[in-house]
Coordinates of N, CA, C and O in Angstrom, one line a residue:
X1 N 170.0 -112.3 57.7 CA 169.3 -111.0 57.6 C 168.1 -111.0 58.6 O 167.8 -109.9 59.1
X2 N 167.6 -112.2 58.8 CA 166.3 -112.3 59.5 C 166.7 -112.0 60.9 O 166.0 -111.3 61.6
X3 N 168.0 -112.5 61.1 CA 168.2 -112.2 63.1 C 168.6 -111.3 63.1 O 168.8 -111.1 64.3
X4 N 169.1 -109.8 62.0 CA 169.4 -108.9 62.2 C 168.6 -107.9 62.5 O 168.6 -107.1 63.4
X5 N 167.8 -108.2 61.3 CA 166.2 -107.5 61.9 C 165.5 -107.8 63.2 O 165.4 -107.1 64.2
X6 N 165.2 -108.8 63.0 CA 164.7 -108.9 64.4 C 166.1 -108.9 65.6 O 165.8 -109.6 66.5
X7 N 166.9 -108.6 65.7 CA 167.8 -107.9 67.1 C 167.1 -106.2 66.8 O 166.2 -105.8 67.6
X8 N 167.4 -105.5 65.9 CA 167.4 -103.9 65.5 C 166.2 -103.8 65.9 O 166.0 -102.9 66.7
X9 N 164.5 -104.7 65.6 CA 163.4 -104.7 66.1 C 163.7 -104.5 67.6 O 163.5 -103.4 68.0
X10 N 164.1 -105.6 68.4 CA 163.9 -105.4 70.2 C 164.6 -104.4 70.2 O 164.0 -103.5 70.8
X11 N 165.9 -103.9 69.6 CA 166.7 -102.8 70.5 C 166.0 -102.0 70.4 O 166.0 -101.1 71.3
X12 N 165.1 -101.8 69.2 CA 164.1 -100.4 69.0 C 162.9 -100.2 69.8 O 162.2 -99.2 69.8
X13 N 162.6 -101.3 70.4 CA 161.5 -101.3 71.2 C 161.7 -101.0 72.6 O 160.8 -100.5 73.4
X14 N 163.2 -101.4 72.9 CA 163.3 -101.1 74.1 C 163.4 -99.7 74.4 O 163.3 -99.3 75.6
X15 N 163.6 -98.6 73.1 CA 163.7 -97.3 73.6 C 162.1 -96.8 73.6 O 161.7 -96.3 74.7
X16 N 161.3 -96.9 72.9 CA 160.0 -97.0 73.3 C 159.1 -97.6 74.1 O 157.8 -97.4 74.0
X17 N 159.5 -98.2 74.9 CA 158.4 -99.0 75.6 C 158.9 -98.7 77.5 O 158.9 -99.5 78.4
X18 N 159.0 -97.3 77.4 CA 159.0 -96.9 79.0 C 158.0 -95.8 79.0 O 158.3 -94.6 78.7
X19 N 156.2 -96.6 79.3 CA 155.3 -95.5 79.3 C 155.0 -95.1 80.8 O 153.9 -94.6 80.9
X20 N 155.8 -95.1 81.9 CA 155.6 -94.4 82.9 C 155.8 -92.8 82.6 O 156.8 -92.3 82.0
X21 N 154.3 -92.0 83.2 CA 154.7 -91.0 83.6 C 155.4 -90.1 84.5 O 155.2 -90.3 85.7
X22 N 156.3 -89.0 84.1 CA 156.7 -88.3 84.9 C 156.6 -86.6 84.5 O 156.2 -86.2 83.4
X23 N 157.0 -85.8 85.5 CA 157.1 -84.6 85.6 C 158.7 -84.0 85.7 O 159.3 -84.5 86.7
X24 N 159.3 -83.2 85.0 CA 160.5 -82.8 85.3 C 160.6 -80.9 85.3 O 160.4 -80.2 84.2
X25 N 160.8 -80.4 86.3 CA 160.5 -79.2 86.7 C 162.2 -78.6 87.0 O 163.0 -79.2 87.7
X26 N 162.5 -77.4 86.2 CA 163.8 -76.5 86.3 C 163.6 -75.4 87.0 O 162.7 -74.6 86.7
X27 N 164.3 -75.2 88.0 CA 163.7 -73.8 89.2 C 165.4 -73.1 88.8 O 166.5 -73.4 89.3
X28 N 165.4 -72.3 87.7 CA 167.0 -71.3 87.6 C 166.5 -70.0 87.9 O 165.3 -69.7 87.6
X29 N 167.4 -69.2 88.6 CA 167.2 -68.0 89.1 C 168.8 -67.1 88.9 O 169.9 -67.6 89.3
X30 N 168.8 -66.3 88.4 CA 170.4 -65.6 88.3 C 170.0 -64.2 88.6 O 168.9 -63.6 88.6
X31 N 171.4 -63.6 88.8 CA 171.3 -62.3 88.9 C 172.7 -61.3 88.1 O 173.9 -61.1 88.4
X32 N 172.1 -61.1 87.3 CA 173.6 -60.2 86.8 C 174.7 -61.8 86.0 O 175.9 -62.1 86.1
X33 N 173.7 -62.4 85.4 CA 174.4 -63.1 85.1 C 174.7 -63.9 85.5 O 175.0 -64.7 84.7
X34 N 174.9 -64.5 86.9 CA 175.4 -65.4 87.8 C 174.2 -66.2 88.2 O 173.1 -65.5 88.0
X35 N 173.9 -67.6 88.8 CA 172.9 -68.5 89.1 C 172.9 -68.3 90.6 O 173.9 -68.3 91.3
X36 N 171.9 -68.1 90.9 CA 171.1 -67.6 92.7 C 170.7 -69.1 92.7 O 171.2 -69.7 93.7
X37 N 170.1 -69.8 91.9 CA 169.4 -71.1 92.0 C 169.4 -71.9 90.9 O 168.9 -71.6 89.9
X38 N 169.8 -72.9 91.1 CA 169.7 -73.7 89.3 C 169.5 -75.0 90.0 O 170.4 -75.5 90.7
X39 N 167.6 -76.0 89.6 CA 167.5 -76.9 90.7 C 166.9 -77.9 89.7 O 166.8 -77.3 88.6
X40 N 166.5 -79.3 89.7 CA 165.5 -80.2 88.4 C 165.3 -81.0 89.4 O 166.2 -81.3 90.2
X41 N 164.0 -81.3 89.6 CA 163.5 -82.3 90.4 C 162.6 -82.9 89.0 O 162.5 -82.3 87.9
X42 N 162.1 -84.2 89.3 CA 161.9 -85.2 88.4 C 161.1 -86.0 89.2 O 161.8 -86.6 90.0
X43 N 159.6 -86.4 89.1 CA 158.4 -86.9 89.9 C 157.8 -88.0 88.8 O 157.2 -87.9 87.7
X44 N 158.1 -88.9 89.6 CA 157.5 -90.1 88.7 C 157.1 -91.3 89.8 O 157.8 -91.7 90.6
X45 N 155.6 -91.8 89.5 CA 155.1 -93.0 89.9 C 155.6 -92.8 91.2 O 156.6 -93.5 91.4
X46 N 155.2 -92.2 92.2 CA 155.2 -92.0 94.1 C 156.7 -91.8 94.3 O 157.0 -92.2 95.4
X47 N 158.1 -90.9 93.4 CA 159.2 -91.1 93.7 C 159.3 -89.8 93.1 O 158.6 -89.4 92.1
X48 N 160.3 -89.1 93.8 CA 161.3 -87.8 93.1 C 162.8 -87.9 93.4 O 163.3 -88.5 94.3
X49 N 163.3 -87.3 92.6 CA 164.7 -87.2 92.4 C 165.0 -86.0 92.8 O 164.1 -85.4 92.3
X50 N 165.6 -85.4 93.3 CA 165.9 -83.8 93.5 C 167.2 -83.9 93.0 O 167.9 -85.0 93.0
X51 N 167.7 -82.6 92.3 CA 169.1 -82.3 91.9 C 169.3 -80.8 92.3 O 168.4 -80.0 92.3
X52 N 170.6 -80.4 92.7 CA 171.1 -79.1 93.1 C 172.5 -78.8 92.2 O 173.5 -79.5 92.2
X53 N 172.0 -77.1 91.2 CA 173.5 -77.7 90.6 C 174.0 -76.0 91.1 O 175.2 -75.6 90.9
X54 N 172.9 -75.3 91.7 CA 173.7 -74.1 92.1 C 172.7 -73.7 92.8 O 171.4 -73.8 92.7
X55 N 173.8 -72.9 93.8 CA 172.9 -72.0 95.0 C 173.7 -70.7 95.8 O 174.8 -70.9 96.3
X56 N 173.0 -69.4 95.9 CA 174.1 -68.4 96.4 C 174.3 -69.0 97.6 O 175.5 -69.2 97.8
X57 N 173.3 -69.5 98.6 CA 174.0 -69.9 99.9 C 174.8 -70.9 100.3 O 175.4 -71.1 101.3
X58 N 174.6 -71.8 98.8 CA 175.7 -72.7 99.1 C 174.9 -73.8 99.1 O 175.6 -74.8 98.9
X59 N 173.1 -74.3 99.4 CA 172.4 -75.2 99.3 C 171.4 -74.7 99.0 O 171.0 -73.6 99.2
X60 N 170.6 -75.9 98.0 CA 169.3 -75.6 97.9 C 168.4 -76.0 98.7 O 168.5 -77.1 99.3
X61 N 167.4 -75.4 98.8 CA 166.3 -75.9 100.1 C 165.5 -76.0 100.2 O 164.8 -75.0 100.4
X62 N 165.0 -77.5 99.9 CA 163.6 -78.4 99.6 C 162.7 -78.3 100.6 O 163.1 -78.0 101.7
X63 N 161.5 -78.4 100.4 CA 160.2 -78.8 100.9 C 158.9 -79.7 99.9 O 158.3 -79.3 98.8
X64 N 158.9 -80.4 100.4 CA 158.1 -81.2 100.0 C 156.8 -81.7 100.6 O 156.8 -82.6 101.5
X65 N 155.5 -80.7 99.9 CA 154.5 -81.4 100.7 C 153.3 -81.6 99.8 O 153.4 -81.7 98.6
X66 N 152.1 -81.6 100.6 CA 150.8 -81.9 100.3 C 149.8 -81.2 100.6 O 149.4 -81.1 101.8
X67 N 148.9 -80.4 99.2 CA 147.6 -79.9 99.8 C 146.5 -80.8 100.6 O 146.1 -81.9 100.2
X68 N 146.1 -80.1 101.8 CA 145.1 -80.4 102.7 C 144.2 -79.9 102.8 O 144.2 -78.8 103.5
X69 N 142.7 -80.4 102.1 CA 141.6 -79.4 102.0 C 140.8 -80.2 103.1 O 140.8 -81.5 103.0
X70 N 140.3 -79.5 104.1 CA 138.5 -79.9 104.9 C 137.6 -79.6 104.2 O 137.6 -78.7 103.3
X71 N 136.5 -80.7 104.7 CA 135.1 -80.5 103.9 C 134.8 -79.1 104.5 O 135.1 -78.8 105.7
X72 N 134.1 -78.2 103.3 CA 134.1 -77.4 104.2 C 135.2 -75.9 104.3 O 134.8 -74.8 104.4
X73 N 135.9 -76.1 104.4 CA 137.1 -74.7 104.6 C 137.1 -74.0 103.5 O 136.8 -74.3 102.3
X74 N 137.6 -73.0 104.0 CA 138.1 -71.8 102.7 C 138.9 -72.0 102.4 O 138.8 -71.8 101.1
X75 N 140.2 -72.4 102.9 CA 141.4 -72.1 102.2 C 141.9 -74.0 103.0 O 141.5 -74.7 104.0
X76 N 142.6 -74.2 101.9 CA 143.4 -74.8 102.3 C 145.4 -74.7 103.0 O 146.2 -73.8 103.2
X77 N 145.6 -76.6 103.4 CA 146.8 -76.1 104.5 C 147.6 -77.0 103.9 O 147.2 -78.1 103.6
X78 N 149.3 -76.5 103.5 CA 150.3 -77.4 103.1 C 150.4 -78.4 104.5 O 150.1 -78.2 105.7
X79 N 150.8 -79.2 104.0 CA 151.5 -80.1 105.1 C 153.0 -80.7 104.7 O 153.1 -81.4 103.7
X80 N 154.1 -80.5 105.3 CA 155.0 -80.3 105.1 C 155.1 -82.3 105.0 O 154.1 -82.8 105.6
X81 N 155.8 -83.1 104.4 CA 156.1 -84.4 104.2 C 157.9 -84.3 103.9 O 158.7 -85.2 104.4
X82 N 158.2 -83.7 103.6 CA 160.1 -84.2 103.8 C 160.3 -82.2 103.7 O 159.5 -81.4 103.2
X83 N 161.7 -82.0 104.3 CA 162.4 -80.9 104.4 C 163.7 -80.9 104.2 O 164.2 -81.3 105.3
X84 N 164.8 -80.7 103.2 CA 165.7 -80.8 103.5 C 166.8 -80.2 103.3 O 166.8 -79.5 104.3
X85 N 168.1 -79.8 102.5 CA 168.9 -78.8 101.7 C 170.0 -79.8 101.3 O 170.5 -80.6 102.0
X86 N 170.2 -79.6 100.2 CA 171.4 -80.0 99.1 C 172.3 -79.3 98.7 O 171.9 -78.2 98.2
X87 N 173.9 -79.7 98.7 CA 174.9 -78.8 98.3 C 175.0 -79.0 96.7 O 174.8 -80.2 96.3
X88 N 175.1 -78.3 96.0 CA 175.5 -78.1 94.3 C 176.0 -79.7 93.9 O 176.8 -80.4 94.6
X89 N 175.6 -80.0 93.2 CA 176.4 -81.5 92.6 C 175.6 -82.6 93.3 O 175.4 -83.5 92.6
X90 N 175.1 -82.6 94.6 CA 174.2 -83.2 95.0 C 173.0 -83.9 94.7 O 172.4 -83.2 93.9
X91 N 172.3 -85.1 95.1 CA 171.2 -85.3 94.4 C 170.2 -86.3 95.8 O 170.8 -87.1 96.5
X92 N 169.3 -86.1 95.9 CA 168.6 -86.9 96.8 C 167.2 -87.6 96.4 O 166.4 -86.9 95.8
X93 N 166.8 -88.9 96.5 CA 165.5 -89.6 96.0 C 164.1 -90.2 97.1 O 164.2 -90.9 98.1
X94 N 163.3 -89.8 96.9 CA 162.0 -89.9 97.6 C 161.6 -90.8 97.5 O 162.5 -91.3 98.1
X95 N 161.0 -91.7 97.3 CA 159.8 -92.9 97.7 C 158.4 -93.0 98.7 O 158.1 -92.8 99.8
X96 N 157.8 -93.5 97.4 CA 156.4 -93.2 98.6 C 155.7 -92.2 98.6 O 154.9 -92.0 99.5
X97 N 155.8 -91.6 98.0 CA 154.9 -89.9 97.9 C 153.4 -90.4 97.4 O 153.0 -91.4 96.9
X98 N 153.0 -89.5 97.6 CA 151.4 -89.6 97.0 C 151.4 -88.8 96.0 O 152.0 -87.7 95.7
X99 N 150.2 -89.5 95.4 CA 150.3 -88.8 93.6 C 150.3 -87.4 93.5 O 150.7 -87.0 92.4
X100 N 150.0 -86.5 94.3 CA 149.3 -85.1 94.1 C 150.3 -84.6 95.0 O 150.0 -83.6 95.6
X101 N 151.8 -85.0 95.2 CA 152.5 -84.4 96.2 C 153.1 -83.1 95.3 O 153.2 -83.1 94.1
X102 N 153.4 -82.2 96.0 CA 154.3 -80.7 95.5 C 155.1 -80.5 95.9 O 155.0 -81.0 97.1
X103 N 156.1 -80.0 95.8 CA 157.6 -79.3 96.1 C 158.0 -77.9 95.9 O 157.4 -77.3 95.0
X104 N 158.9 -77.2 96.6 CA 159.2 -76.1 96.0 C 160.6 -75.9 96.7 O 161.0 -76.6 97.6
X105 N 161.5 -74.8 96.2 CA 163.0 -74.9 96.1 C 163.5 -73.6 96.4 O 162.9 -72.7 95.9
X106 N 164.4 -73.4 97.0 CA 164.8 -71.7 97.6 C 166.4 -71.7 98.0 O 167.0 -72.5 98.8
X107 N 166.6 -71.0 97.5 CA 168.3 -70.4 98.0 C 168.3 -70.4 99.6 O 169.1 -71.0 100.3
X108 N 167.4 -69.7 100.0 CA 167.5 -69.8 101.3 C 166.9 -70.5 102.7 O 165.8 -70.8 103.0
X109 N 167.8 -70.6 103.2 CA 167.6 -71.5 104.3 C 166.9 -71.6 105.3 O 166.8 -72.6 106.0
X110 N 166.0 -70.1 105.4 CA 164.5 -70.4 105.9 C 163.1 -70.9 105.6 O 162.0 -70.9 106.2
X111 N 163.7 -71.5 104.2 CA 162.1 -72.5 103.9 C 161.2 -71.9 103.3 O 160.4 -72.6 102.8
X112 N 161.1 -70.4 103.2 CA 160.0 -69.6 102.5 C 159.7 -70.0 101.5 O 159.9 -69.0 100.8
X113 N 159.2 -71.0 100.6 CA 159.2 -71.4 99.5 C 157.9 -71.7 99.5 O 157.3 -71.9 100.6
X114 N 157.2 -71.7 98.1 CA 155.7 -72.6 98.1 C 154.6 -71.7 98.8 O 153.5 -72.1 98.9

C-alpha cells in the first residue's frame, strides 16, 4: 500500500509542478459563418509556437516584433524581429525572443497587422 501511494504521490506531482509561465492568444475572425482567420500562438520563457488552422487566403501572416521607445520621443517604433505566413494545419516555433516581444496575425499577405 505504501509504494502505491507513494507512485499516485509522484504521478500527481508531476501534473503540478510545471510553473513556467506562458501566454496563449486566439486571433478567430469569420464572416457569415465561415473562419477569415482562426490562429493560437503560445509565448513562453523567450519561445512561441505559432499555429494556423484557417485563412481566407490560404495563409496566415505573422509578424513578430518589438516596441522601441528613445529617451525622449513621442511615439514609439515597432521593429519587425521574424515575418513570415503559414498554411492551415501548419505550425512554426521561435527561440530567443525577448521577454516583451509582440506578434500580430492577418489573412492577408500584406502584413498590415499590429
Amino acid at each position: 500500500m505504501k509504494l502505491l501511494t507513494g507512485l499516485l504521490s509522484c504521478l500527481l506531482a508531476l501534473f503540478g509542478c510545471d510553473t513556467r509561465p506562458s501566454v496563449t492568444s486566439i486571433t478567430r475572425a469569420s464572416e457569415n459563418g465561415v473562419d477569415v482567420l482562426f490562429s493560437k500562438t503560445t509565448l513562453a520563457e523567450g519561445a512561441a509556437t505559432f499555429e494556423c488552422f484557417a485563412s481566407r487566403s490560404g495563409d496566415c501572416h505573422y509578424r513578430v516584433y518589438e516596441e522601441v521607445c528613445d529617451a525622449g520621443a513621442d511615439a514609439c517604433r515597432q521593429r519587425t524581429l521574424e515575418a513570415f505566413a503559414l498554411a492551415p494545419g501548419k505550425r512554426h516555433r521561435l527561440e530567443g525572443l525577448p521577454t516583451d516581444v509582440r506578434h500580430c496575425v492577418t489573412a492577408n499577405a500584406d502584413g498590415a497587422c499590429g
